[in-house]
Tab-separated table of N, CA and C in Angstrom:
chain	number	residue	atom	x	y	z
A	3	MET	N	1.019	-0.982	-0.335
A	3	MET	CA	-0.029	-0.234	0.297
A	3	MET	C	0.756	1.214	-0.039
A	4	SER	N	0.361	2.136	-0.520
A	4	SER	CA	1.117	3.280	-1.115
A	4	SER	C	0.434	4.728	-0.071
A	5	ARG	N	1.645	5.371	0.432
A	5	ARG	CA	1.423	6.245	1.164
A	5	ARG	C	1.762	7.635	0.814
A	6	THR	N	0.890	7.329	-1.125
A	6	THR	CA	0.429	8.887	-1.929
A	6	THR	C	-0.625	8.911	-2.173
A	7	ARG	N	-0.706	10.089	-2.151
A	7	ARG	CA	-2.321	10.986	-2.335
A	7	ARG	C	-2.813	10.755	-2.731
A	8	LEU	N	-4.630	10.371	-2.428
A	8	LEU	CA	-5.178	10.118	-3.425
A	8	LEU	C	-5.374	11.415	-4.582
A	9	ASN	N	-5.951	10.853	-6.285
A	9	ASN	CA	-6.265	12.437	-6.401
A	9	ASN	C	-7.724	12.574	-6.339
A	10	GLU	N	-9.249	13.226	-6.640
A	10	GLU	CA	-10.229	13.132	-6.215
A	10	GLU	C	-11.097	12.181	-6.715
A	11	GLU	N	-10.681	11.909	-8.225
A	11	GLU	CA	-11.760	10.983	-8.450
A	11	GLU	C	-11.080	9.542	-7.973
A	12	GLN	N	-10.062	9.286	-7.230
A	12	GLN	CA	-9.527	8.300	-6.690
A	12	GLN	C	-10.055	8.135	-5.523
A	13	ILE	N	-10.672	9.025	-4.689
A	13	ILE	CA	-10.844	9.589	-3.448
A	13	ILE	C	-12.654	9.010	-3.740
A	14	ALA	N	-13.401	9.536	-4.516
A	14	ALA	CA	-15.233	9.312	-5.034
A	14	ALA	C	-14.849	8.303	-4.662
A	15	ASN	N	-13.953	7.349	-5.936
A	15	ASN	CA	-14.302	6.162	-6.486
A	15	ASN	C	-14.151	5.064	-5.732
A	16	ALA	N	-13.038	5.349	-4.633
A	16	ALA	CA	-12.562	4.594	-3.049
A	16	ALA	C	-14.522	5.076	-2.111
A	17	LEU	N	-15.041	6.006	-1.958
A	17	LEU	CA	-15.892	5.793	-0.439
A	17	LEU	C	-16.971	5.367	-1.196
A	18	ALA	N	-17.077	5.057	-2.986
A	18	ALA	CA	-18.746	4.343	-3.018
A	18	ALA	C	-18.506	3.585	-2.909
A	19	ASP	N	-17.081	2.076	-2.179
A	19	ASP	CA	-17.373	1.430	-1.659
A	19	ASP	C	-17.226	1.488	0.089
A	20	LEU	N	-17.463	2.529	0.190
A	20	LEU	CA	-17.496	3.332	1.848
A	20	LEU	C	-18.698	3.263	1.913
A	21	PRO	N	-20.005	2.803	1.657
A	21	PRO	CA	-20.854	4.402	2.276
A	21	PRO	C	-21.108	4.446	3.857
A	22	GLN	N	-20.904	3.864	4.985
A	22	GLN	CA	-20.798	4.680	5.927
A	22	GLN	C	-19.406	5.563	6.873
A	23	TRP	N	-19.141	6.122	5.319
A	23	TRP	CA	-17.873	7.143	5.918
A	23	TRP	C	-17.385	8.354	4.832
A	24	THR	N	-17.669	9.167	5.759
A	24	THR	CA	-18.021	10.611	5.380
A	24	THR	C	-16.047	10.976	5.207
A	25	ARG	N	-16.062	12.030	3.675
A	25	ARG	CA	-15.352	12.875	4.262
A	25	ARG	C	-15.427	13.923	4.303
A	26	THR	N	-14.305	13.927	5.111
A	26	THR	CA	-14.451	15.603	6.037
A	26	THR	C	-13.103	16.736	5.653
A	27	GLY	N	-12.440	17.658	4.397
A	27	GLY	CA	-11.363	17.704	4.040
A	27	GLY	C	-10.426	16.532	3.600
A	28	GLU	N	-9.405	16.699	4.761
A	28	GLU	CA	-8.611	15.605	4.177
A	28	GLU	C	-8.518	14.524	4.692
A	29	ALA	N	-10.021	13.975	5.229
A	29	ALA	CA	-9.800	12.832	6.090
A	29	ALA	C	-11.237	12.833	5.824
A	30	ILE	N	-11.826	10.753	6.688
A	30	ILE	CA	-12.476	9.954	6.028
A	30	ILE	C	-13.218	9.654	7.920
A	31	THR	N	-14.387	10.137	7.745
A	31	THR	CA	-14.689	9.782	9.361
A	31	THR	C	-16.091	8.612	9.020
A	32	ARG	N	-16.201	8.060	10.478
A	32	ARG	CA	-17.358	7.442	10.460
A	32	ARG	C	-17.461	6.840	11.778
A	33	THR	N	-18.334	7.237	12.047
A	33	THR	CA	-18.882	6.757	13.577
A	33	THR	C	-20.195	5.686	13.671
A	34	ALA	N	-20.629	4.896	14.344
A	34	ALA	CA	-20.893	3.467	14.690
A	34	ALA	C	-21.667	3.328	16.832
A	35	GLU	N	-21.919	2.592	16.980
A	35	GLU	CA	-22.511	2.722	17.722
A	35	GLU	C	-23.019	1.554	18.246
A	36	THR	N	-21.807	0.404	19.049
A	36	THR	CA	-22.105	-0.956	19.575
A	36	THR	C	-22.935	-1.471	21.036
A	37	ALA	N	-22.798	-2.958	20.717
A	37	ALA	CA	-23.640	-3.378	21.429
A	37	ALA	C	-23.471	-3.251	23.526
A	38	SER	N	-22.542	-2.893	23.195
A	38	SER	CA	-22.286	-2.629	24.953
A	38	SER	C	-20.550	-2.119	24.596
A	39	PHE	N	-20.000	-1.167	26.019
A	39	PHE	CA	-18.677	-0.679	25.707
A	39	PHE	C	-17.659	-1.740	26.033
A	40	PRO	N	-18.536	-2.358	26.273
A	40	PRO	CA	-16.732	-3.902	26.425
A	40	PRO	C	-17.465	-3.861	24.636
A	41	THR	N	-18.291	-3.723	23.619
A	41	THR	CA	-18.026	-4.512	22.300
A	41	THR	C	-16.813	-3.323	21.560
A	42	ALA	N	-17.259	-1.910	22.561
A	42	ALA	CA	-16.556	-1.099	21.699
A	42	ALA	C	-15.160	-1.089	21.656
A	43	VAL	N	-14.537	-1.816	22.877
A	43	VAL	CA	-13.089	-2.186	23.285
A	43	VAL	C	-12.730	-3.255	22.672
A	44	LYS	N	-13.628	-3.934	21.849
A	44	LYS	CA	-13.396	-4.924	21.950
A	44	LYS	C	-12.709	-4.969	19.708
A	45	VAL	N	-13.918	-3.929	19.605
A	45	VAL	CA	-13.991	-2.959	18.015
A	45	VAL	C	-12.645	-2.189	18.380
A	46	VAL	N	-12.328	-2.052	18.525
A	46	VAL	CA	-10.746	-1.115	18.802
A	46	VAL	C	-10.023	-1.579	18.920
A	47	ASP	N	-9.743	-2.724	20.476
A	47	ASP	CA	-8.396	-3.825	19.753
A	47	ASP	C	-8.611	-4.432	18.716
A	48	ALA	N	-8.746	-5.391	18.074
A	48	ALA	CA	-8.939	-5.578	17.093
A	48	ALA	C	-8.684	-4.537	15.709
A	49	VAL	N	-8.799	-2.891	15.821
A	49	VAL	CA	-8.837	-2.232	14.904
A	49	VAL	C	-7.817	-1.907	15.623
A	50	ALA	N	-6.963	-1.873	16.310
A	50	ALA	CA	-5.219	-1.437	16.739
A	50	ALA	C	-4.453	-3.013	16.116
A	51	GLU	N	-5.099	-3.840	16.397
A	51	GLU	CA	-3.783	-4.575	15.597
A	51	GLU	C	-3.863	-4.863	14.603
A	52	GLN	N	-4.695	-4.517	13.038
A	52	GLN	CA	-4.874	-4.211	11.630
A	52	GLN	C	-3.828	-2.982	11.705
A	53	ALA	N	-4.036	-1.898	12.426
A	53	ALA	CA	-3.557	-0.378	12.120
A	53	ALA	C	-2.379	-0.615	12.416
A	54	GLU	N	-1.712	-1.456	14.194
A	54	GLU	CA	0.013	-2.015	13.794
A	54	GLU	C	0.374	-2.677	13.106
A	55	ALA	N	-0.184	-3.714	11.742
A	55	ALA	CA	0.588	-4.532	11.215
A	55	ALA	C	0.581	-3.632	9.581
A	56	LEU	N	-0.397	-2.225	9.500
A	56	LEU	CA	-0.032	-1.483	8.700
A	56	LEU	C	0.890	-0.086	9.047
A	57	ASP	N	0.847	-0.726	9.996
A	57	ASP	CA	1.533	0.734	10.409
A	57	ASP	C	0.816	2.212	10.066
A	58	HIS	N	-0.317	2.307	10.310
A	58	HIS	CA	-1.122	3.837	9.759
A	58	HIS	C	-2.265	3.682	10.866
A	59	HIS	N	-2.293	4.125	11.575
A	59	HIS	CA	-3.005	4.091	13.656
A	59	HIS	C	-4.672	5.348	13.071
A	60	PRO	N	-5.153	5.671	13.268
A	60	PRO	CA	-6.570	6.110	13.115
A	60	PRO	C	-6.696	6.513	13.929
A	61	ASP	N	-6.793	7.752	14.128
A	61	ASP	CA	-7.760	8.819	15.336
A	61	ASP	C	-8.754	7.658	15.953
A	62	ILE	N	-9.402	7.574	17.529
A	62	ILE	CA	-10.389	7.042	17.626
A	62	ILE	C	-10.689	7.557	18.998
A	63	ASP	N	-12.125	7.828	19.067
A	63	ASP	CA	-13.748	8.481	19.537
A	63	ASP	C	-14.018	7.847	20.631
A	64	ILE	N	-14.130	7.068	21.831
A	64	ILE	CA	-15.075	6.165	22.625
A	64	ILE	C	-15.778	6.841	22.973
A	65	ARG	N	-16.561	7.097	23.341
A	65	ARG	CA	-17.712	7.938	23.473
A	65	ARG	C	-18.766	6.744	24.459
A	66	TRP	N	-18.365	5.683	25.634
A	66	TRP	CA	-18.877	4.997	25.936
A	66	TRP	C	-19.105	3.570	24.827
A	67	ARG	N	-20.339	3.346	24.591
A	67	ARG	CA	-20.478	1.981	23.529
A	67	ARG	C	-20.283	3.467	21.878
A	68	THR	N	-20.070	4.350	21.894
A	68	THR	CA	-20.467	4.796	20.087
A	68	THR	C	-18.924	5.481	19.635
A	69	LEU	N	-18.373	5.214	18.826
A	69	LEU	CA	-16.975	5.146	18.456
A	69	LEU	C	-17.318	6.068	16.787
A	70	THR	N	-16.035	6.961	17.143
A	70	THR	CA	-15.749	7.272	16.165
A	70	THR	C	-14.346	7.315	15.604
A	71	PHE	N	-14.127	6.985	14.312
A	71	PHE	CA	-12.682	6.920	13.788
A	71	PHE	C	-12.692	7.773	12.280
A	72	LEU	N	-11.113	8.331	12.879
A	72	LEU	CA	-10.785	9.328	11.855
A	72	LEU	C	-10.031	9.301	11.408
A	73	LEU	N	-9.758	9.241	10.155
A	73	LEU	CA	-8.669	8.047	8.814
A	73	LEU	C	-7.827	9.900	7.868
A	74	THR	N	-6.395	9.650	8.178
A	74	THR	CA	-6.106	10.431	7.190
A	74	THR	C	-4.138	10.232	7.551
A	75	THR	N	-3.936	10.801	6.213
A	75	THR	CA	-1.953	9.595	6.278
A	75	THR	C	-1.631	11.700	6.248
A	76	HIS	N	-1.243	12.118	7.703
A	76	HIS	CA	-0.379	13.168	7.596
A	76	HIS	C	0.999	13.373	6.720
A	77	SER	N	1.521	12.263	7.048
A	77	SER	CA	3.020	12.529	6.312
A	77	SER	C	2.485	12.978	4.379
A	78	ALA	N	1.250	12.530	3.551
A	78	ALA	CA	0.979	13.103	2.979
A	78	ALA	C	-0.100	14.237	2.238
A	79	HIS	N	-0.666	14.760	3.812
A	79	HIS	CA	-1.347	15.663	3.881
A	79	HIS	C	-2.778	15.304	3.340
A	80	GLY	N	-3.125	14.376	3.431
A	80	GLY	CA	-4.329	14.136	2.764
A	80	GLY	C	-4.819	12.457	2.299
A	81	LEU	N	-5.678	11.969	1.929
A	81	LEU	CA	-6.365	10.379	2.266
A	81	LEU	C	-4.802	9.407	0.928
A	82	THR	N	-4.628	8.160	1.692
A	82	THR	CA	-3.776	7.478	0.942
A	82	THR	C	-3.947	6.014	0.836
A	83	SER	N	-4.141	5.450	-0.021
A	83	SER	CA	-4.931	3.650	-0.383
A	83	SER	C	-4.833	3.121	1.283
A	84	LEU	N	-4.227	3.912	1.749
A	84	LEU	CA	-3.554	3.025	3.169
A	84	LEU	C	-4.947	3.119	3.992
A	85	ASP	N	-5.684	4.483	4.127
A	85	ASP	CA	-6.801	5.181	4.610
A	85	ASP	C	-7.698	3.769	4.044
A	86	ILE	N	-7.857	3.549	2.766
A	86	ILE	CA	-9.020	2.951	2.623
A	86	ILE	C	-9.283	1.896	2.849
A	87	THR	N	-8.015	1.400	2.619
A	87	THR	CA	-7.870	0.117	3.426
A	87	THR	C	-8.430	-0.305	5.056
A	88	LEU	N	-7.771	0.851	5.553
A	88	LEU	CA	-7.607	0.854	7.214
A	88	LEU	C	-9.191	0.497	7.678
A	89	ALA	N	-9.801	1.430	6.667
A	89	ALA	CA	-11.758	1.929	6.664
A	89	ALA	C	-12.069	0.358	6.376
A	90	HIS	N	-11.263	-0.457	5.348
A	90	HIS	CA	-12.521	-1.132	4.978
A	90	HIS	C	-12.227	-1.616	6.711
A	91	LEU	N	-10.821	-2.612	6.577
A	91	LEU	CA	-11.063	-2.962	7.528
A	91	LEU	C	-11.331	-2.867	9.120
A	92	ILE	N	-11.660	-1.444	9.152
A	92	ILE	CA	-12.862	-0.532	10.173
A	92	ILE	C	-14.300	-1.312	10.042
A	93	ASP	N	-14.442	-1.333	8.756
A	93	ASP	CA	-16.358	-1.825	8.491
A	93	ASP	C	-16.834	-3.132	8.942
A	94	ARG	N	-15.095	-4.719	8.788
A	94	ARG	CA	-14.776	-5.018	9.083
A	94	ARG	C	-15.540	-5.664	10.495
A	95	ALA	N	-13.670	-4.697	11.151
A	95	ALA	CA	-14.262	-5.413	12.397
A	95	ALA	C	-16.142	-5.197	13.156
A	96	LEU	N	-16.413	-3.969	12.944
A	96	LEU	CA	-17.744	-3.107	13.317
A	96	LEU	C	-18.493	-4.290	12.632
A	97	ASP	N	-18.327	-5.263	11.818
A	97	ASP	CA	-19.451	-6.250	11.020
A	97	ASP	C	-19.249	-7.440	12.340
A	98	ASP	N	-17.915	-7.650	12.589
A	98	ASP	CA	-17.982	-8.799	12.978
A	98	ASP	C	-18.214	-8.700	14.504
A	99	ALA	N	-18.424	-7.387	15.340
A	99	ALA	CA	-19.057	-7.053	15.981
A	99	ALA	C	-20.804	-7.482	16.607
A	100	ALA	N	-20.929	-6.863	15.991
A	100	ALA	CA	-22.189	-6.775	15.713
A	100	ALA	C	-23.442	-7.801	16.100
């Protein structure tokens, strides 16, 4: 996966496959509610393992059972394929927890 910044067309195409994600400037975000606080923590733990494997770490906000993820590649000053890959992995972790 590349840390090269995506162009607008690439971002639009990628977000078409990520309907739960919203673009906010040079980042994408997703908020999801889990069944319980322990479930939210399990999702964060699963995402942390994937993020470590990619060496790409999201901003995560935990509020009881609500999680908000923000993805951007700071070194590229915008979105890269790493953000898109991690967004898909976050979606999978949330689906697995449901």
